[in-house]
Coordinates of C-alpha atoms in Angstrom, one line a residue:
X149 CA 77.7 117.9 127.6
X150 CA 78.6 116.0 124.4
X151 CA 76.0 113.5 123.2
X152 CA 77.6 111.7 120.3
X153 CA 80.8 110.3 118.7
X154 CA 81.4 110.4 115.0
X155 CA 83.0 107.4 113.3
X156 CA 84.7 107.5 109.9
X157 CA 84.6 104.1 108.3
X158 CA 86.9 104.1 105.3
X159 CA 86.5 100.8 103.5
X160 CA 87.7 99.1 100.3
X161 CA 84.7 100.1 98.2
X162 CA 83.1 103.0 100.0
X163 CA 83.6 105.6 102.7
X164 CA 81.0 105.9 105.5
X165 CA 80.3 108.2 108.4
X166 CA 78.2 107.1 111.3
X167 CA 77.1 109.0 114.4
X168 CA 76.6 107.0 117.6
X169 CA 74.9 108.0 120.9
X170 CA 76.0 106.9 124.3
X171 CA 74.0 103.6 124.1
X172 CA 75.8 102.7 120.8
X173 CA 72.7 103.5 118.7
X174 CA 73.1 104.9 115.2
X175 CA 71.6 108.4 115.0
X176 CA 73.1 109.3 111.6
X177 CA 74.7 107.5 108.7
X178 CA 75.9 108.2 105.1
X179 CA 77.9 106.3 102.6
X180 CA 79.7 107.1 99.3
X181 CA 81.2 104.6 96.9
X182 CA 84.4 105.4 94.9
X183 CA 86.1 103.9 91.9
X184 CA 88.0 100.7 91.9
X185 CA 91.0 100.9 89.6
X186 CA 92.5 97.7 87.9
X187 CA 95.5 98.7 85.8
X188 CA 96.2 95.1 84.9
X189 CA 95.5 91.6 86.0
X190 CA 96.1 91.2 89.8
X191 CA 96.6 95.0 90.3
X192 CA 94.2 97.0 92.5
X193 CA 94.4 100.8 93.1
X194 CA 92.4 103.7 94.5
X195 CA 92.8 107.4 94.0
X196 CA 93.8 108.7 97.4
X197 CA 92.0 112.0 96.7
X198 CA 88.8 110.1 95.8
X199 CA 89.1 108.3 99.1
X200 CA 89.5 111.6 100.9
X201 CA 86.7 113.4 99.1
X202 CA 84.3 110.5 99.4
X203 CA 85.0 110.3 103.2
X204 CA 84.5 114.1 103.7
X205 CA 81.3 114.0 101.7
X206 CA 80.0 111.1 103.8
X207 CA 80.7 113.1 106.9
X208 CA 79.0 116.2 105.6
X209 CA 75.9 114.2 104.4
X210 CA 75.7 112.4 107.7
X211 CA 75.7 115.6 109.8
X212 CA 73.2 117.2 107.5
X213 CA 70.7 114.4 107.3
X214 CA 70.9 113.5 111.0
X215 CA 70.3 117.1 112.2
X216 CA 73.0 116.6 114.8
X217 CA 74.7 119.7 116.1
X218 CA 78.5 119.4 115.6
X219 CA 78.9 121.0 118.9
X220 CA 77.5 117.9 120.5
X221 CA 80.1 115.6 119.0
X222 CA 82.7 114.5 121.6
X223 CA 85.3 113.2 119.2
X224 CA 86.1 111.4 116.0
X225 CA 87.2 107.8 115.6
X226 CA 88.6 106.5 112.3
X227 CA 88.7 102.9 111.1
X228 CA 90.1 101.9 107.8
X229 CA 91.0 99.3 105.1
X230 CA 94.3 98.1 106.3
X231 CA 97.6 97.6 104.4
X232 CA 96.5 100.0 101.5
X233 CA 99.5 102.1 100.9
X234 CA 99.7 105.9 100.1
X235 CA 102.8 108.0 99.6
X236 CA 102.5 111.8 99.3
X237 CA 104.5 115.0 99.2
X238 CA 104.4 116.7 102.6
X239 CA 104.8 120.1 100.9
X240 CA 102.1 119.9 98.3
X241 CA 99.9 117.3 100.0
X242 CA 99.6 115.5 96.7
X243 CA 100.0 111.7 96.4
X244 CA 102.9 110.6 94.1
X245 CA 100.9 107.6 92.9
X246 CA 97.5 105.9 93.4
X247 CA 96.9 104.0 96.6
X248 CA 98.0 100.4 96.2
X249 CA 95.2 98.4 97.7
X250 CA 95.6 95.5 100.1
X251 CA 94.2 93.1 97.5
X252 CA 96.9 94.0 95.0
X253 CA 99.3 91.2 94.0
X254 CA 101.9 93.2 92.0
X255 CA 104.7 92.6 94.5
X256 CA 104.4 88.8 94.5
X257 CA 107.8 88.4 92.8
X258 CA 109.4 90.8 95.3
X259 CA 108.0 88.7 98.1
X260 CA 109.6 85.6 96.6
X261 CA 113.0 87.5 96.5
X262 CA 112.6 88.3 100.2
X263 CA 112.0 84.7 101.0
X264 CA 115.0 83.7 98.9
X265 CA 117.1 86.1 101.1
X266 CA 116.0 84.1 104.1
X267 CA 113.9 86.8 105.8
X268 CA 110.8 84.7 106.5
X269 CA 111.7 83.7 110.1
X270 CA 112.9 87.2 111.0
X271 CA 109.8 88.8 109.7
X272 CA 107.5 86.3 111.4
X273 CA 109.3 86.7 114.7
X274 CA 109.4 90.5 114.7
X275 CA 106.2 91.5 112.9
X276 CA 103.9 88.4 113.5
X277 CA 103.3 88.3 109.7
X278 CA 104.2 86.1 106.8
X279 CA 105.9 87.5 103.7
X280 CA 103.1 88.4 101.3
X281 CA 102.1 91.0 98.8
X282 CA 99.1 91.7 101.0
X283 CA 101.1 93.9 103.4
X284 CA 102.3 97.5 103.0
X285 CA 106.1 97.1 103.0
X286 CA 106.5 95.7 99.5
X287 CA 104.0 98.2 98.2
X288 CA 106.0 101.1 99.6
X289 CA 109.2 99.7 98.0
X290 CA 107.4 99.3 94.7
X291 CA 106.4 103.0 94.6
X292 CA 109.8 104.1 95.6
X293 CA 111.4 102.0 92.9
X294 CA 108.9 102.6 90.1
X295 CA 107.5 106.0 90.4
X296 CA 109.6 108.8 88.9
X297 CA 110.9 111.2 91.5
X298 CA 109.5 109.3 94.5
X299 CA 112.8 108.2 96.0
X300 CA 114.3 111.6 95.4
X301 CA 111.5 113.2 97.4
X302 CA 112.1 110.6 100.2
X303 CA 115.8 111.5 100.3
X304 CA 114.8 115.2 100.5
X305 CA 112.6 114.5 103.5
X306 CA 109.5 115.5 101.6
X307 CA 107.8 112.1 101.2
X308 CA 105.4 110.6 103.7
X309 CA 103.9 107.1 103.9
X310 CA 100.6 106.2 105.5
X311 CA 97.9 103.7 105.6
X312 CA 94.5 105.2 105.1
X313 CA 93.9 106.4 108.6
X314 CA 97.2 108.2 108.6
X315 CA 96.3 109.9 105.3
X316 CA 92.9 111.0 106.7
X317 CA 94.3 112.3 110.0
X318 CA 97.1 114.2 108.2
X319 CA 94.5 115.9 106.0
X320 CA 92.0 116.6 108.8
X321 CA 94.7 118.2 110.9
X322 CA 95.8 120.4 108.0
X323 CA 99.0 118.4 107.6
X324 CA 100.2 118.8 111.2
X325 CA 99.9 115.2 112.5
X326 CA 101.6 112.2 110.9
X327 CA 100.6 109.2 113.0
X328 CA 99.4 105.6 112.8
X329 CA 97.9 103.4 115.5
X330 CA 99.5 100.2 116.6
X331 CA 97.0 98.0 114.9
X332 CA 97.6 99.5 111.5
X333 CA 101.4 99.6 112.0
X334 CA 101.2 95.9 112.7
X335 CA 100.1 95.3 109.1
X336 CA 103.0 97.0 107.4
X337 CA 105.5 94.1 107.7
X338 CA 107.9 96.8 109.1
X339 CA 106.7 97.0 112.7
X340 CA 108.1 95.2 115.8
X341 CA 104.9 94.2 117.5
X342 CA 106.7 93.4 120.8
X343 CA 108.7 96.6 121.1
X344 CA 106.0 98.7 119.4
X345 CA 108.4 100.5 117.0
X346 CA 109.6 100.4 113.4
X347 CA 112.2 97.7 112.7
X348 CA 115.3 99.4 111.4
X349 CA 116.8 96.2 109.9
X350 CA 113.7 95.5 107.8
X351 CA 113.5 99.1 106.6
X352 CA 117.2 98.8 105.6
X353 CA 116.7 95.5 103.8
X354 CA 113.7 96.9 101.8
X355 CA 115.3 100.2 101.1
X356 CA 112.6 102.2 102.9
X357 CA 113.8 105.4 104.6
X358 CA 112.5 105.6 108.1
X359 CA 111.9 109.3 107.7
X360 CA 108.8 108.6 105.7
X361 CA 107.1 106.5 108.4
X362 CA 104.4 107.9 110.7
X363 CA 104.7 107.9 114.5
X364 CA 103.1 104.7 116.0
X365 CA 100.6 105.5 118.8
X366 CA 97.8 103.8 120.9
X367 CA 94.4 103.3 119.2
X368 CA 92.6 105.5 121.8
X369 CA 94.3 108.8 122.1
X370 CA 93.8 112.5 121.1
X371 CA 96.1 112.8 118.1
X372 CA 95.0 116.3 117.1
X373 CA 92.0 118.4 116.2
X374 CA 90.2 119.1 113.0
X375 CA 92.0 122.1 111.5
X376 CA 90.4 125.4 110.4
X377 CA 89.3 125.6 106.8
X378 CA 89.0 121.9 105.9
X379 CA 86.9 122.1 102.7
X380 CA 83.4 121.1 103.4
X381 CA 84.1 120.2 107.1
X382 CA 84.4 123.7 108.5
X383 CA 81.7 122.9 111.1
X384 CA 84.0 120.2 112.6
X385 CA 86.8 122.7 113.5
X386 CA 88.4 121.9 116.9
X387 CA 86.8 118.5 117.4
X388 CA 89.4 116.0 118.7
X389 CA 90.4 113.1 116.5
X390 CA 90.9 110.6 119.2
X391 CA 90.6 107.1 117.9
X392 CA 92.2 105.1 115.1
X393 CA 92.2 101.4 114.5
X394 CA 92.3 99.0 111.6
X395 CA 88.9 97.8 110.4
X396 CA 89.2 94.2 111.7
X397 CA 90.5 95.0 115.2
X398 CA 87.8 97.7 115.3
X399 CA 85.1 95.1 114.7
X400 CA 86.7 92.9 117.4
X401 CA 86.4 95.9 119.8
X402 CA 82.9 96.8 118.6
X403 CA 81.8 93.2 119.2
X404 CA 83.0 93.6 122.8
X405 CA 85.5 90.7 122.5
X406 CA 87.4 92.1 125.4
X407 CA 88.4 88.7 127.0
X408 CA 91.1 86.4 125.8
X409 CA 89.5 83.6 123.6
X410 CA 86.6 85.7 122.4
X411 CA 86.4 85.8 118.6
X412 CA 84.5 87.6 115.8
X413 CA 84.3 87.2 112.0
X414 CA 83.5 90.1 109.7
X415 CA 81.9 89.2 106.4
X416 CA 82.9 92.2 104.3
X417 CA 84.8 92.5 101.0
X418 CA 87.0 89.8 102.4
X419 CA 86.4 87.7 105.5
X420 CA 88.4 88.3 108.7
X421 CA 88.4 86.1 111.8
X422 CA 90.1 87.5 114.9
X423 CA 90.5 86.2 118.4
X424 CA 91.6 88.3 121.4
X425 CA 94.6 86.8 123.0
X426 CA 94.9 89.5 125.7
X427 CA 98.3 90.9 126.6
X428 CA 100.0 87.7 125.3
X429 CA 101.0 87.4 121.7
X430 CA 100.3 83.9 120.3
X431 CA 102.8 82.7 117.7
X432 CA 101.0 80.7 115.1
X433 CA 102.1 77.4 113.8
X434 CA 99.3 77.3 111.2
X435 CA 100.2 80.3 109.0
X436 CA 97.9 82.7 110.9
X437 CA 98.9 86.2 111.7
X438 CA 99.5 87.9 115.1
X439 CA 99.6 91.6 115.9
X440 CA 98.3 94.4 118.1
X441 CA 94.6 94.5 118.3
X442 CA 94.5 97.9 120.0
X443 CA 96.4 100.0 122.5
X444 CA 94.6 101.9 125.2
X445 CA 96.8 104.1 127.5
X446 CA 99.9 102.0 128.3
X447 CA 98.2 98.7 127.8
X448 CA 98.3 96.7 124.5
X449 CA 96.2 93.7 123.7
X450 CA 97.0 91.3 120.9
X451 CA 94.9 89.2 118.4
X452 CA 95.5 86.2 116.2
X453 CA 94.0 86.6 112.8
X454 CA 93.1 84.7 109.6
X455 CA 91.7 86.2 106.5
X456 CA 90.1 85.2 103.2
X457 CA 90.6 87.8 100.5
X458 CA 87.3 87.4 98.8
X459 CA 83.9 87.0 100.4
X460 CA 81.3 89.8 99.9
X461 CA 83.3 90.8 96.8
X462 CA 82.2 87.4 95.2
X463 CA 78.6 88.3 95.7
X464 CA 79.3 91.7 94.1
X465 CA 81.1 89.8 91.2
X466 CA 78.0 87.7 90.7
X467 CA 76.0 91.0 90.4
X468 CA 78.3 93.3 88.5
X469 CA 80.4 91.1 86.2
X470 CA 78.5 87.9 85.7
X471 CA 75.0 89.5 86.0
X472 CA 73.7 86.3 87.7
X473 CA 71.8 88.4 90.3
X474 CA 70.4 91.9 90.5
X475 CA 71.1 92.5 94.2
X476 CA 72.7 90.7 97.1
X477 CA 69.4 89.6 98.5
X478 CA 68.7 87.7 95.3
X479 CA 71.8 85.5 96.0
X480 CA 70.1 84.4 99.3
X481 CA 66.8 83.7 97.5
X482 CA 68.4 81.5 94.9
X483 CA 70.5 79.7 97.5
X484 CA 67.4 79.1 99.7
X485 CA 65.6 77.5 96.7
X486 CA 67.9 74.5 96.6
X487 CA 68.9 72.0 99.3
X488 CA 72.6 72.0 98.4
X489 CA 75.0 73.1 95.7
X490 CA 74.5 69.9 93.7
X491 CA 78.1 68.8 94.2
X492 CA 79.8 71.9 93.0
X493 CA 82.4 74.0 94.9
X494 CA 83.4 77.6 94.2
X495 CA 86.9 78.6 95.3
X496 CA 86.9 82.4 95.2
X497 CA 90.7 82.9 94.9
X498 CA 90.5 85.9 92.6
X499 CA 93.5 87.5 94.2
X500 CA 95.2 84.4 95.7
X501 CA 94.4 82.4 98.8
X502 CA 94.9 83.9 102.3
X503 CA 95.3 82.0 105.6
X504 CA 96.0 79.2 106.2
X505 CA 97.2 78.5 102.6
X506 CA 98.9 81.8 101.7
X507 CA 99.2 81.0 98.0
X508 CA 99.7 84.2 96.0
X509 CA 99.3 82.3 92.7
X510 CA 96.0 80.5 93.4
X511 CA 93.1 81.6 91.2
X512 CA 89.4 81.1 91.5
X513 CA 87.6 78.0 90.1
X514 CA 84.4 76.1 90.1
X515 CA 84.7 72.3 90.3
X516 CA 82.3 69.5 90.2
X517 CA 80.1 70.9 87.3
X518 CA 77.5 68.7 85.8
X519 CA 74.7 69.4 83.3
X520 CA 72.2 69.6 86.2
X521 CA 73.9 72.6 87.8
X522 CA 71.8 75.9 87.6
X523 CA 72.3 79.4 88.8
X524 CA 70.7 78.6 92.2
X525 CA 73.4 76.0 92.8
X526 CA 76.1 78.5 91.8
X527 CA 74.6 81.1 94.2
X528 CA 74.5 78.6 97.0
X529 CA 78.1 77.5 96.3
X530 CA 79.2 81.1 96.6
X531 CA 77.7 81.4 100.1
X532 CA 79.1 78.0 101.1
X533 CA 82.6 79.0 99.9
X534 CA 82.5 81.9 102.3
X535 CA 81.7 79.7 105.2
X536 CA 84.2 77.0 104.2
X537 CA 87.0 79.6 104.2
X538 CA 86.0 80.6 107.7
X539 CA 86.0 77.0 108.8
X540 CA 89.6 76.7 107.5
X541 CA 90.6 79.6 109.6
X542 CA 88.7 78.5 112.8
X543 CA 90.2 75.1 112.7
X544 CA 93.7 76.6 112.4
X545 CA 93.0 79.1 115.2
X546 CA 91.8 76.3 117.5
X547 CA 95.0 74.4 116.9
X548 CA 97.2 77.5 117.6
X549 CA 95.3 78.7 120.7
X550 CA 94.2 75.5 122.3
X551 CA 90.8 77.1 122.7
X552 CA 87.7 75.2 121.6
X553 CA 85.2 77.9 120.6
X554 CA 81.6 77.9 121.8
X555 CA 80.5 81.0 120.0
X556 CA 81.5 83.1 117.0
X557 CA 80.3 86.7 116.9
X558 CA 79.7 88.0 113.4
X559 CA 79.2 91.3 111.6
X560 CA 79.8 93.0 108.2
X561 CA 77.5 93.5 105.2
X562 CA 77.1 89.9 104.3
X563 CA 76.2 88.9 107.9
X564 CA 72.6 89.9 107.1
X565 CA 72.3 86.6 105.2
X566 CA 70.4 84.1 107.4
X567 CA 71.1 81.1 105.2
X568 CA 74.8 81.8 105.1
X569 CA 75.1 82.1 108.9
X570 CA 73.1 78.9 109.3
X571 CA 75.6 77.1 106.9
X572 CA 78.4 78.7 108.9
X573 CA 77.0 77.3 112.2
X574 CA 76.7 73.9 110.6
X575 CA 80.3 74.0 109.4
X576 CA 82.0 75.2 112.6
X577 CA 79.7 73.2 114.9
X578 CA 79.1 76.1 117.3
X579 CA 76.7 79.0 117.7
X580 CA 76.9 82.1 115.5
X581 CA 75.9 85.3 117.3
X582 CA 74.7 88.3 115.3
X583 CA 74.2 91.5 117.2
X584 CA 71.4 94.0 116.6
X585 CA 74.1 96.6 115.5
X586 CA 76.1 95.0 112.7
X587 CA 78.0 98.2 112.1
X588 CA 80.6 97.0 114.6
X589 CA 83.6 98.2 112.7
X590 CA 82.5 101.8 113.0
X591 CA 81.2 101.2 116.5
X592 CA 84.6 99.9 117.6
X593 CA 86.3 103.1 116.3
X594 CA 83.7 105.2 118.1
X595 CA 84.2 103.3 121.3
X596 CA 88.0 103.8 121.2
X597 CA 87.5 107.5 120.5
X598 CA 85.0 107.9 123.2
X599 CA 87.2 106.2 125.8
X600 CA 90.0 108.7 125.0
X601 CA 87.8 111.7 125.9
X602 CA 85.8 110.1 128.7
X603 CA 82.6 109.8 126.7
X604 CA 82.5 106.2 127.9
X605 CA 84.0 105.5 131.2
X606 CA 85.4 101.9 130.6
X607 CA 84.9 98.7 128.7
X608 CA 82.2 97.5 131.2
X609 CA 80.0 100.4 130.3
X610 CA 80.5 99.6 126.6
X611 CA 79.8 95.9 127.2
X612 CA 76.4 96.8 128.5
X613 CA 75.4 98.3 125.2
X614 CA 75.7 95.1 123.2
X615 CA 72.4 93.5 122.2
X616 CA 71.9 90.2 120.3
X617 CA 69.6 90.0 117.3
X618 CA 69.8 86.3 116.5
X619 CA 71.8 83.2 117.4
X620 CA 72.3 80.4 114.8
X621 CA 73.0 76.9 116.1
X622 CA 74.2 73.8 114.2
X623 CA 71.4 71.8 112.4
X624 CA 73.3 69.5 110.0
X625 CA 74.6 66.1 111.0
X626 CA 78.3 65.7 111.7
X627 CA 78.6 63.1 108.9
X628 CA 77.1 65.4 106.3
X629 CA 79.2 68.3 107.5
X630 CA 82.4 66.3 107.2
X631 CA 81.5 65.1 103.7
X632 CA 80.9 68.6 102.5
X633 CA 84.1 70.0 104.1
X634 CA 86.2 67.2 102.6
X635 CA 85.0 68.2 99.2
X636 CA 86.0 71.8 99.8
X637 CA 89.5 70.7 100.7
X638 CA 89.8 68.9 97.3
X639 CA 88.5 71.9 95.5
X640 CA 91.1 74.2 97.1
X641 CA 93.8 72.0 95.8
X642 CA 92.5 72.5 92.3
X643 CA 93.0 76.3 92.6
X644 CA 96.5 76.3 94.0
X645 CA 99.5 77.7 92.0
X646 CA 97.4 78.4 88.9
X647 CA 99.0 81.7 88.0
X648 CA 102.6 80.6 88.7

């Protein structure tokens, strides 16, 4: 009898592989970073082959270091950075261009053209999204229009599009399966989230041949099996690939937010707040996004979502570009050494502002500087900025859903920061719940894969695995909280439209 499920967690800056047992415990883990490519201001790319090789290497290292027998693996679940766009030649398997990453803003002008054509309402109604360079559709169009020979390959039926999970599944199955799950399809700006199919009208308006699009499918399903002779992964041959889900819905599932109204926030490269709305799609009035959270069998559940593009990436910026800190823990130490940020606000709009502002032209800024500000204040302002962005999203989500939250479940790399989560609880005025297993993105992919092959019987069995590590409750006065949050709102206004 199988003992484990393998999760591939392909993120924005690294690829990871994690092996889970039936109790949701980690028994093996490996991670490989890969290069970030910045061709010019506002552009972000990855080498699709580097993504693939880093993921395969992580799997190999994970199996090797854990001592797990591959024969004991029930199935493979994949979770991935969403919206990142890859186009490749089905005959050669080679990408025609680098992956255009979700953070990339190169198609901002094209988005303005789509708005001028009056497509905003149609896109919001059909896809649950707003027109933004964030999503895959305009990235696909850019490659077709700007990469020599790409459109010709598409017309010949040789070009394939995929978000990262599609690219990995296609390669793991030896090029035999071209599929995407509903949650990833929901982030392309081409997918009808009610009918669960590609929208022919939108594809026509953007000049995207539907022949290049993968087959949409549930998030928990056997898509295929690892093919023979996959370089470095020969030991996985025949194991079913049976789960695929975007990173944020994966974390929602991994946090066991199975009931409508339950919400989680992931503090990763960006910040992503999602709330389960059940089988009902909530249409936002506050510039939030709606889409499929996951599909299991014939049942689909929806989520409402808000995101901030830069969160953990700002801490990395402090370390790698500004050299203000040596490691992420040092940011916490500095922030804990001062009672507040000494009146400064940091708006981390490096690649524009996400929900609820959706300003593609906003840029980062620090406001309120005085001679008394030191690096500890800057470090604290960075952590506060992350929590302020989440407060913006939570306020908008409350308004849309009519639900007053009593708890926020949290995960992601930056969620290890006690001081940040305490500030978060103070800002949102409700408890912040951190589980013992913060690898909830990978865990969600594992759970969905395990359900497809009967490794876990149902959601109730999965729910019983969740254990809480710590709960943070509000400590700050309402008056002080309101004062700080009001200052944040003023700072955001200073960052808007800067690059226009």
